[in-house]
Coordinates of C-alpha atoms and ligand atoms in Angstrom, one line a residue:
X24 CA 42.9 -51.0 251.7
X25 CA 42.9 -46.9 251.5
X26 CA 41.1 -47.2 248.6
X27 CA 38.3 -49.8 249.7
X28 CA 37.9 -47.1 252.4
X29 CA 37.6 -44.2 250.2
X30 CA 34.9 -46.3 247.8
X31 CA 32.6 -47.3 250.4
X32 CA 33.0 -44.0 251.8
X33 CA 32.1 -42.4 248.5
X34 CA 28.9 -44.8 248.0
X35 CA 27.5 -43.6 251.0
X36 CA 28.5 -40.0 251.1
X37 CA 28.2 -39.1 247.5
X38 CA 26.8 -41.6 245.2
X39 CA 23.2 -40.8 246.0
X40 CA 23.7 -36.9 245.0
X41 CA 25.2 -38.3 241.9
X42 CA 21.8 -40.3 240.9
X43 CA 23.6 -43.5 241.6
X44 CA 21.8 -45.8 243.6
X45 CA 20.2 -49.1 243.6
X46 CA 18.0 -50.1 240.3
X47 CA 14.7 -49.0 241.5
X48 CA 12.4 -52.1 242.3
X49 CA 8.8 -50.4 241.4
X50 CA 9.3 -47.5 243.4
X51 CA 9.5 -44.4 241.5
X52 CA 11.7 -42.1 243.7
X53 CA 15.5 -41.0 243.8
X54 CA 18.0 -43.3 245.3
X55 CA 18.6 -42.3 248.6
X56 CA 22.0 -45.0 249.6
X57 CA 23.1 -47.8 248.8
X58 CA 23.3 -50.7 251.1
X59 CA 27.1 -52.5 250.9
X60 CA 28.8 -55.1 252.3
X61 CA 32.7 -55.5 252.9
X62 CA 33.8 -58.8 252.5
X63 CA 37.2 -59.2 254.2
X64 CA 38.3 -62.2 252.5
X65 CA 38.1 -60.7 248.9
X66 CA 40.1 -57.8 249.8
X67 CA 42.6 -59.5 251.0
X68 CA 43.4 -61.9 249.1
X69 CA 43.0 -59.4 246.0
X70 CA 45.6 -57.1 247.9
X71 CA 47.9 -60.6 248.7
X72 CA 47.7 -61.6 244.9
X73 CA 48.8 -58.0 244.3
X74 CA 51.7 -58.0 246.1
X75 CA 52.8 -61.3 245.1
X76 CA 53.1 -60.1 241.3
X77 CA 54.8 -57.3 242.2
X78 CA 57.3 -59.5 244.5
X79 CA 57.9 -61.7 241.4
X80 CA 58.2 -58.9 239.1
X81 CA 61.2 -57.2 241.5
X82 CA 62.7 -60.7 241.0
X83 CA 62.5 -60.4 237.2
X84 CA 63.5 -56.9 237.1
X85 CA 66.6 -58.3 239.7
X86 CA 67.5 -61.2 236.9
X87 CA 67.2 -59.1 234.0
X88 CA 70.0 -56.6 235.7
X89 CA 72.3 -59.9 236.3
X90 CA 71.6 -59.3 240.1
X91 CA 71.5 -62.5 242.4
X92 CA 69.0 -62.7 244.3
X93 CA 69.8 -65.0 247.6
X94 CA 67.0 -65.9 250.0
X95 CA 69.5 -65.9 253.2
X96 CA 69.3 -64.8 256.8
X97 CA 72.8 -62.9 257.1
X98 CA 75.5 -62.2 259.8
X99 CA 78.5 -60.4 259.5
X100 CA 81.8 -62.6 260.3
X101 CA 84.3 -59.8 259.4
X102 CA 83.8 -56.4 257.6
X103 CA 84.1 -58.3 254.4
X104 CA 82.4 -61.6 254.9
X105 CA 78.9 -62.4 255.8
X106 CA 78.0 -65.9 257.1
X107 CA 74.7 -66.7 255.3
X108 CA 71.9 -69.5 256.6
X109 CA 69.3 -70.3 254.2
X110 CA 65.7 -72.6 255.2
X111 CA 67.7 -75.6 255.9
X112 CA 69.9 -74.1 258.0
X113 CA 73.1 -74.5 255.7
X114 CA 76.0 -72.1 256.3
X115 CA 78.2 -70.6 253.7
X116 CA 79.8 -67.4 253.4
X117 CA 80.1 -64.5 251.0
X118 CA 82.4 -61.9 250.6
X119 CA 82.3 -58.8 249.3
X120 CA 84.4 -55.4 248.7
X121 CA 81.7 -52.8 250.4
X122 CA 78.5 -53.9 251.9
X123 CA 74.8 -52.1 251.8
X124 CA 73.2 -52.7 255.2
X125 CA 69.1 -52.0 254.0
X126 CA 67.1 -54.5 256.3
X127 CA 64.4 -51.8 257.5
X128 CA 62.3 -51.6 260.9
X129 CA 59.9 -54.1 262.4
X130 CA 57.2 -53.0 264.7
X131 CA 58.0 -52.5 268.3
X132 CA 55.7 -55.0 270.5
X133 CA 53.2 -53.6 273.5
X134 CA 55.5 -53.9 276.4
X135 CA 52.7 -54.7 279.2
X136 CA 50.6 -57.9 280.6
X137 CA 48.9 -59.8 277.5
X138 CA 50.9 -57.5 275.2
X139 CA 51.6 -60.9 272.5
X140 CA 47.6 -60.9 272.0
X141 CA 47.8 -57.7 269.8
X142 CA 48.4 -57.8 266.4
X143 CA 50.8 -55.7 264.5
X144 CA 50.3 -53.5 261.6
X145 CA 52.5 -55.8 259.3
X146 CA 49.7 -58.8 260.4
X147 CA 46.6 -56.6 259.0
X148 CA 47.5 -56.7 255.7
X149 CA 47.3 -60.9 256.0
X150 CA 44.6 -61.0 258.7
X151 CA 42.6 -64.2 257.3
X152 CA 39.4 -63.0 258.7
X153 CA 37.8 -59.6 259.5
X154 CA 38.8 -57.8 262.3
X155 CA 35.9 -56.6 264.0
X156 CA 35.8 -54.4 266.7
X157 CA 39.2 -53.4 266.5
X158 CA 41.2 -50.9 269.5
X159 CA 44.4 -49.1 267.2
X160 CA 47.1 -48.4 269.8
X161 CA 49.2 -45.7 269.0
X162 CA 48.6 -42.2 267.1
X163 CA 50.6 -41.9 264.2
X164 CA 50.8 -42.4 260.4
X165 CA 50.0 -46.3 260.5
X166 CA 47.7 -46.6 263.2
X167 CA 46.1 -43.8 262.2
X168 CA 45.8 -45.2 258.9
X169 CA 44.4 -48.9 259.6
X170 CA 42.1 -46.6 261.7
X171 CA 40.7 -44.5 258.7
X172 CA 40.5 -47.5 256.9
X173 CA 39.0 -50.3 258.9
X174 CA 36.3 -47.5 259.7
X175 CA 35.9 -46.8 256.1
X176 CA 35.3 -50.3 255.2
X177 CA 32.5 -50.4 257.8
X178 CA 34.2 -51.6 261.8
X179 CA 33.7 -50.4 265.2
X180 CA 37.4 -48.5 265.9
X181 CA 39.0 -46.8 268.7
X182 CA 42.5 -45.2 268.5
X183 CA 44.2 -45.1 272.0
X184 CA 46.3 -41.9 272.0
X185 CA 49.4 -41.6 274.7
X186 CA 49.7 -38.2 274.0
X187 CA 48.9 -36.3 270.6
X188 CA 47.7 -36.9 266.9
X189 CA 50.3 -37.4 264.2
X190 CA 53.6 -36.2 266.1
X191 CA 56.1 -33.8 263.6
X192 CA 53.2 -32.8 261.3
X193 CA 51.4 -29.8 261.6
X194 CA 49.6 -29.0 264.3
X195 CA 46.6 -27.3 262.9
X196 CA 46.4 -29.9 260.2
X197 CA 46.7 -33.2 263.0
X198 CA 43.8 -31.5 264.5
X199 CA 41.8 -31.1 261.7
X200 CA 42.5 -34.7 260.7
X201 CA 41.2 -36.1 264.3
X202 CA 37.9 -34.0 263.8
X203 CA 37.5 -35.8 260.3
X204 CA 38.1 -39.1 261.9
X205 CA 36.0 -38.5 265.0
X206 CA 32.9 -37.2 262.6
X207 CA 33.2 -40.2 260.2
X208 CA 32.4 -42.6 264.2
X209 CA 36.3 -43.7 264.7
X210 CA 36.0 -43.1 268.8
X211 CA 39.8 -41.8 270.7
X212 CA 40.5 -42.7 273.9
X213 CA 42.9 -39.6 275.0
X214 CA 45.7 -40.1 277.0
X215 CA 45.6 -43.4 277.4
X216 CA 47.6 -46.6 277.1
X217 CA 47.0 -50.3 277.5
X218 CA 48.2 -51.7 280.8
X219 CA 46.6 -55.0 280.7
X220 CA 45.3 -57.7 278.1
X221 CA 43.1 -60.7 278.5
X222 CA 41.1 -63.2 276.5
X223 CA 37.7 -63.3 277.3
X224 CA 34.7 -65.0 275.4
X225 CA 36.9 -67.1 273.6
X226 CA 38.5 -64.8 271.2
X227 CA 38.1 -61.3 271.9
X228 CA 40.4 -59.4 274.4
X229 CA 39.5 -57.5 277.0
X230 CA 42.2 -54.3 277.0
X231 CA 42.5 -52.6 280.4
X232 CA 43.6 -48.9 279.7
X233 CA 46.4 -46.9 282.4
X234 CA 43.1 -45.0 283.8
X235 CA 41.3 -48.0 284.8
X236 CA 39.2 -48.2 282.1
X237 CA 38.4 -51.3 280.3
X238 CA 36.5 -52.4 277.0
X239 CA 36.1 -55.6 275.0
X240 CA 37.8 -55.8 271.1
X241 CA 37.6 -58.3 268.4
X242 CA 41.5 -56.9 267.3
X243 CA 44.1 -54.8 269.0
X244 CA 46.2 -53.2 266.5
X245 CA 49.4 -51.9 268.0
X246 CA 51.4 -49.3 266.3
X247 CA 53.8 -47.6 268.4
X248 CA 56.5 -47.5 265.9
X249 CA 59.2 -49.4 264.2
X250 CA 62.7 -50.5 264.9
X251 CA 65.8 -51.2 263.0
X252 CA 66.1 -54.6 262.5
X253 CA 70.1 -54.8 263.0
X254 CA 70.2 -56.6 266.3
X255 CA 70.9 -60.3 264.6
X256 CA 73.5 -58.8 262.1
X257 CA 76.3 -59.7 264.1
X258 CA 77.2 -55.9 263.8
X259 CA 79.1 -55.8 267.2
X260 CA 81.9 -58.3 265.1
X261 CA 82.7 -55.6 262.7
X262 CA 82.0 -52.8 265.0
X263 CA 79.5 -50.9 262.9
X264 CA 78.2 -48.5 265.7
X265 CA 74.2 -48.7 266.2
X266 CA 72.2 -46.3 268.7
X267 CA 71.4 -48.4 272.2
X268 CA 67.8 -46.7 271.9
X269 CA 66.1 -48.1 268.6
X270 CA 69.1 -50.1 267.0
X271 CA 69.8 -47.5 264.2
X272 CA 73.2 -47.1 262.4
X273 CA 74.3 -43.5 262.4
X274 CA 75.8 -42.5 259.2
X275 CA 77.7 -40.0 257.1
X276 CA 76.6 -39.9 253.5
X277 CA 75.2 -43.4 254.3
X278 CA 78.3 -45.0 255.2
X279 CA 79.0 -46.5 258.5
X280 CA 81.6 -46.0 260.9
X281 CA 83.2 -48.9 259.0
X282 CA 84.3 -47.2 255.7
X283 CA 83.2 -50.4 253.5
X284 CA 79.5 -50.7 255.1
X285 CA 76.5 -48.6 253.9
X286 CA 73.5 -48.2 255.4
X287 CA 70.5 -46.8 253.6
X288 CA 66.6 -46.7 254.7
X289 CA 65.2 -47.3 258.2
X290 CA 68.1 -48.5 259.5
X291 CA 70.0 -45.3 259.4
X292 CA 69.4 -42.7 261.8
X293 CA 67.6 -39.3 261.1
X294 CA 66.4 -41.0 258.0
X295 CA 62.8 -40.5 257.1
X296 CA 60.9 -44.0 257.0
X297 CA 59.1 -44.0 254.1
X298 CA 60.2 -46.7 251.1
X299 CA 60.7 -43.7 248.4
X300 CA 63.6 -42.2 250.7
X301 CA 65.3 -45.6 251.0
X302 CA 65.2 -46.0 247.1
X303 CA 66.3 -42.4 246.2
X304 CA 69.5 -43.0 248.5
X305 CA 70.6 -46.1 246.6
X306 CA 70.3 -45.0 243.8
X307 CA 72.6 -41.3 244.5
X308 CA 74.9 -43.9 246.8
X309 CA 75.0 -46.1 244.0
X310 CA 75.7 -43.4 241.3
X311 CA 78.3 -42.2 244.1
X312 CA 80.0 -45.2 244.0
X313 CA 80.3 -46.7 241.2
X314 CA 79.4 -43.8 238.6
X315 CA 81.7 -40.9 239.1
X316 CA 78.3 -38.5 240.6
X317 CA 79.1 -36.5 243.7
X318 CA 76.0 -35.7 244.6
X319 CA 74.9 -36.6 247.9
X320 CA 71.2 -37.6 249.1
X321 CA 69.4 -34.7 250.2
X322 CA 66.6 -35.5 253.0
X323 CA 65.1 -32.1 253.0
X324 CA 61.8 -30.7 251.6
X325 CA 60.6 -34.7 251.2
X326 CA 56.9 -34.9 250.2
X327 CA 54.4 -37.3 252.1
X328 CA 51.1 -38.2 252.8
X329 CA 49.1 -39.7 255.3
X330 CA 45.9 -41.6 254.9
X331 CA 43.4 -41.5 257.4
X332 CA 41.3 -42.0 254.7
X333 CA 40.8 -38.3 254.4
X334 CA 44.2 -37.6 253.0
X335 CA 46.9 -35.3 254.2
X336 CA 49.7 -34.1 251.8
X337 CA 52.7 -32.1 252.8
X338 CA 56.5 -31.1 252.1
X339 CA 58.7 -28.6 254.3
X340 CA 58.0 -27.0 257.1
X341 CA 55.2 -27.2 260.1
X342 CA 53.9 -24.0 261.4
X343 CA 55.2 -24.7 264.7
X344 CA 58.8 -25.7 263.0
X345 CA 58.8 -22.7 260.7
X346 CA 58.1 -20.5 264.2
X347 CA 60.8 -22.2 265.7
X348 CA 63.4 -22.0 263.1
X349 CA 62.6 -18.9 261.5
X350 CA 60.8 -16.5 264.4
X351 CA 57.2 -15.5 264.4
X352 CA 58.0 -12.5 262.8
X353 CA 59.7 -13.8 259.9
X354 CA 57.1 -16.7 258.6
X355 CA 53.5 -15.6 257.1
X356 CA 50.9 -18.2 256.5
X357 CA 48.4 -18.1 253.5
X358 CA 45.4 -20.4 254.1
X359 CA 41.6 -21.1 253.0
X360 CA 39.3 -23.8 253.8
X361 CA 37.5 -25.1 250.8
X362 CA 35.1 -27.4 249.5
X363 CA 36.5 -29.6 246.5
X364 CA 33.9 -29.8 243.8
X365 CA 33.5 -33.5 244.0
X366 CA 32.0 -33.2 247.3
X367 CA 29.8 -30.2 246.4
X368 CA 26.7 -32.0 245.8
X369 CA 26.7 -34.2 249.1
X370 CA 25.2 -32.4 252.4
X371 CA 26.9 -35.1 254.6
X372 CA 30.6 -33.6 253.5
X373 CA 29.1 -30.1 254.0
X374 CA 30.1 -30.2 257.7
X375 CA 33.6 -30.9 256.4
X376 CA 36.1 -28.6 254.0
X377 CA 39.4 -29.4 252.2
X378 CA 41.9 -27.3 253.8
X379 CA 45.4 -26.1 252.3
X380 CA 48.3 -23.6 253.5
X381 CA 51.3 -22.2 252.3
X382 CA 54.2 -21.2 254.9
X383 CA 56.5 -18.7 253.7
X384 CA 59.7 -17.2 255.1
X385 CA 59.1 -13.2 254.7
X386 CA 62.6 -12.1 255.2
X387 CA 63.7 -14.2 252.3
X388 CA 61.2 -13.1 249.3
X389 CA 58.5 -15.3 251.0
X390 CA 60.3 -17.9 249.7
X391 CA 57.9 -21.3 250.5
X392 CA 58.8 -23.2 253.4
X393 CA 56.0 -25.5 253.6
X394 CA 53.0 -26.5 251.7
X395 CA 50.5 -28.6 253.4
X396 CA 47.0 -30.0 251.8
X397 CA 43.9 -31.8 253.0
X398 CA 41.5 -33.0 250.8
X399 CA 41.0 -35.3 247.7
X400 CA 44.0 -37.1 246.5
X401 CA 46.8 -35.0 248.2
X402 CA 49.3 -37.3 247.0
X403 CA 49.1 -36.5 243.5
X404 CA 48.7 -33.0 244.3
X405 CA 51.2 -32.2 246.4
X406 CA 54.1 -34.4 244.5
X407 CA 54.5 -31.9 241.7
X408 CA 54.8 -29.2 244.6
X409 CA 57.6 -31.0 246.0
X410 CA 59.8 -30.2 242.8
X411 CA 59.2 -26.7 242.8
X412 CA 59.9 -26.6 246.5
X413 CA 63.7 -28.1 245.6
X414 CA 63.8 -25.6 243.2
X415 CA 63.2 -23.1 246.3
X416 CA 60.3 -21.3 244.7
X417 CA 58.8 -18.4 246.2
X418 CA 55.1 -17.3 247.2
X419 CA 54.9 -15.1 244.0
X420 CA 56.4 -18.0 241.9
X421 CA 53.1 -19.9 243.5
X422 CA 50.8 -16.6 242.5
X423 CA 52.0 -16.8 239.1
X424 CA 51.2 -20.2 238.3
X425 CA 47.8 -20.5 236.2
X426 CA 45.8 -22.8 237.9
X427 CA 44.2 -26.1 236.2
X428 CA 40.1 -25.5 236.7
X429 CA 38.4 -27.3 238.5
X430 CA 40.7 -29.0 240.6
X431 CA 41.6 -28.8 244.4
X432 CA 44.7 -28.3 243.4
X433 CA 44.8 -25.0 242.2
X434 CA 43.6 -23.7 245.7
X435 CA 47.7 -23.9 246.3
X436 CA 48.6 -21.3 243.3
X437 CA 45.5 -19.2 244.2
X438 CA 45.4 -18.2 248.4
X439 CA 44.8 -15.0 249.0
X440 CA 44.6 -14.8 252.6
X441 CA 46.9 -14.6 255.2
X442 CA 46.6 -15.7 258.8
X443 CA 48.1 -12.4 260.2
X444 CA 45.4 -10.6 258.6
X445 CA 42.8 -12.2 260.7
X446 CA 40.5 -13.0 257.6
X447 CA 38.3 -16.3 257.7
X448 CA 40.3 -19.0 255.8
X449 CA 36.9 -19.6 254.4
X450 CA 36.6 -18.5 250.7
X451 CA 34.1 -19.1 248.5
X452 CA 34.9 -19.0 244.4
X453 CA 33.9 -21.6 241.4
Ligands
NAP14 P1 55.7 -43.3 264.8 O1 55.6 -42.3 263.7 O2 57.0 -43.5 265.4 O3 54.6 -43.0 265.9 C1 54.5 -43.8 267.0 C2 53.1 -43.6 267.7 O4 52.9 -44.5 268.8 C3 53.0 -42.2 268.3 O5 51.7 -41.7 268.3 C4 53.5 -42.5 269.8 O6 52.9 -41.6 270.7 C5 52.8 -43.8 270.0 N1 53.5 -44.6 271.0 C6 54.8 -44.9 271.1 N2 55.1 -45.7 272.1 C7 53.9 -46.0 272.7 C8 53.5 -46.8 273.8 N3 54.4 -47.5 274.5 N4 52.2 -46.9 274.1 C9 51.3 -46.2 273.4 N5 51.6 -45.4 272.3 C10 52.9 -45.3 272.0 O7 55.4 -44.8 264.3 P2 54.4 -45.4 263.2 O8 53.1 -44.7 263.1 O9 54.3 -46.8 263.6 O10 55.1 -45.2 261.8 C11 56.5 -45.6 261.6 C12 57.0 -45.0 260.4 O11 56.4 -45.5 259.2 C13 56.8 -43.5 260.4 O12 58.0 -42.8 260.7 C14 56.4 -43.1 259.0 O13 57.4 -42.4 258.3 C15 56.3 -44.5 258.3 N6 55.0 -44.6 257.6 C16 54.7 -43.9 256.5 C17 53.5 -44.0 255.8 C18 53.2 -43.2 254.6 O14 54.1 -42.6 254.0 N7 51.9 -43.0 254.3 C19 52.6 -44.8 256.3 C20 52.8 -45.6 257.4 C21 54.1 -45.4 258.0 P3 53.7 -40.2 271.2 O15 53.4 -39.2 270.2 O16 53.1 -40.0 272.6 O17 55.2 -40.6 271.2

């Protein structure tokens, strides 16, 4: 759904520059747009089909490594037996030497009047119909997201904000993001949350805000965050502790506070919820367990991006972080704003630049303690940089990199610039 978001934003912004444009009826001028239409229905059900085939090829891949796969709703009777129900609502039980506890989050529902009329962000995926007007509650990764691409694919959004953009990230970099957003028509309402929702006109919902406000939505799309879903595990029985705030298992090199239970992925606390960190600490727990390794997961310097659709790459360190950790004194910054070259041609990206900066620790050889990227495809660039940052590389281990010409990517292994110096992070270059 990213991606519909970044096509139909690159017909409009870019295709016409490009010469692309509709086949010219008689009139003998350049294209100047191209007139589209999103249809919902196709999207989904191409995304739907999608994730089908990969849900039956996990089963194969499960099969083919003699793994049984159970479709169960489990409870723990002791620390070594679950009681399993499946559809029809037959009990057996299992039992087992160890346990891996990996059931993830589900999101947290709008606690005020009307709250069951909004729709989650686990329901957008399988909305039948188009959304419409939609109101995104919440100001993170995922409803920032559905924001960036429900207005890419052409709808009327507003994020409601409680406080700030894209908590934990990097300051400079949330605020560049909301600028983005803002320019390409997604409205915020700041400081705000919903205190009250109603149906009106038959299906759309009128959302009172906490400042008294009110306005009229298709969809409300609530995102406030996820939590574990360990409350129907019968945990309490085997007294595997869980926090009383969001339900998560604290753990110590994923294992529980009962030695034969593992928890790996949302459910355990300070982990970072993204699927890739779940799967890397199976497989070290596995390797732990079963194959002589002694290696334990290591959570730090963990790449990811956010799509809003303008996309947002990083790994390490904020700004504000590094400050904190480190003292101003110790961390430089080298920055520049620039304009990737498959924008170059467009005057409607002019107003907007790819932006990238490098954090560095100056008492220890400017050794890199955050990279952070905003532009084209900042996935694929900054996942590379992720591996060099485990290897702890250093600013001049950056400088001495030969850049790949012309990407956005070699902005990283080129900056120049340094924020102490006071010099425009605007550079110019081929
Ligand atoms: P989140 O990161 O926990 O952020 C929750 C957001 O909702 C914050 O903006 C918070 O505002 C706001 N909020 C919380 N309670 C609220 C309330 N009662 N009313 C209004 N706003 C409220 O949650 P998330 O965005 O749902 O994401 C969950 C996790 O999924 C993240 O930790 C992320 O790692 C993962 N994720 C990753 C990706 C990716 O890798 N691309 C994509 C999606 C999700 P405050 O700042 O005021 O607290």
């Amino acid at each position: 759904m990213h991606n519909a978001a970044i096509i139909n934003e690159s017909i409009h912004a870019d295709a016409a520059a490009f010469g692309i444009g509709p086949a010219p009826t008689g009139v003998e001028s350049a294209p100047t747009g191209i007139e589209t239409k999103h249809a919902w229905e196709s999207m989904r059900e191409n995304v739907q089909n999608h994730i089908r085939s990969l849900n039956f090829k996990y089963r194969v891949n499960l099969r083919e490594k003699g793994v049984s796969y159970l479709n169960k709703l489990g409870k723990f009777k002791d620390a070594h037996t679950l009681e399993v129900t499946d559809k029809k609502g037959r009990v057996s039980e299992i039992t087992a030497s160890r346990f891996i506890i990996a059931v993830g989050g589900r999101p947290t529902p709008l606690e005020c009047e009307g709250g069951e009329l909004a729709i989650s962000s686990d329901d957008i995926f399988a909305l039948e119909n188009s959304p419409g007007k939609t109101l995104c509650v919440g100001a993170s990764y995922i409803s920032l997201e559905c924001a960036g691409f429900l207005a890419g694919i052409g709808h009327d959004v507003t994020v409601a904000v409680r406080s700030i953009l894209l908590r934990g990230f990097d300051r400079e970099v949330a605020d560049k993001i909301g600028s983005y957003m803002e320019d390409h028509g997604i409205k915020f309402r700041k400081e705000v949350v919903p205190s009250k929702l109603e149906k009106v006109e038959g299906d759309k919902i009128k959302v009172t805000f906490s400042n008294g406000e009110t306005d009229i939505y298709d969809t409300v799309l609530v995102a406030i965050g996820r939590q574990a879903d360990t409350q129907k595990l019968g945990l309490e029985n085997i007294g595997v502790e869980t926090n009383s705030r969001n339900f998560k298992i604290p753990t110590k090199f994923e294992q529980t506070s009962v030695p034969n239970v593992y928890a790996i992925g949302d459910v355990m606390e300070g982990c970072p919820e993204l699927t890739p960190v779940a799967i890397q600490a199976g497989i070290q727990l596995s390797r732990r367990l079963f194959g002589g390794s002694k290696e334990p997961m290591d959570y730090k310097n963990i790449c990811t991006t956010v799509f809003t659709p303008i996309e947002y790459g990083c790994c390490g360190y904020s700004e504000d972080e590094a400050i904190e950790k480190f003292g101003a004194d110790n961390v430089e910054v080298y920055h520049k704003s620039f304009m990737p070259l498959e924008w170059s041609l467009s005057d409607s990206r002019s107003v907007h630049q790819a932006f990238t900066k490098v954090i560095v620790d100056k008492s220890d050889n400017e050794r890199v303690l955050g990279i952070h990227f905003v532009g084209p495809n900042a996935g694929e660039v900054l996942q590379g940089y992720g591996t060099a940052m485990k290897k702890g590389i250093t600013f001049q281990d950056l400088a001495d990199t030969v850049g790949i010409h012309p990407t956005s990517a070699e902005e990283i292994v080129t900056l120049t610039v340094t924020k102490s110096s006071g010099e425009d992070a605007a550079a110019g270059g081929c």
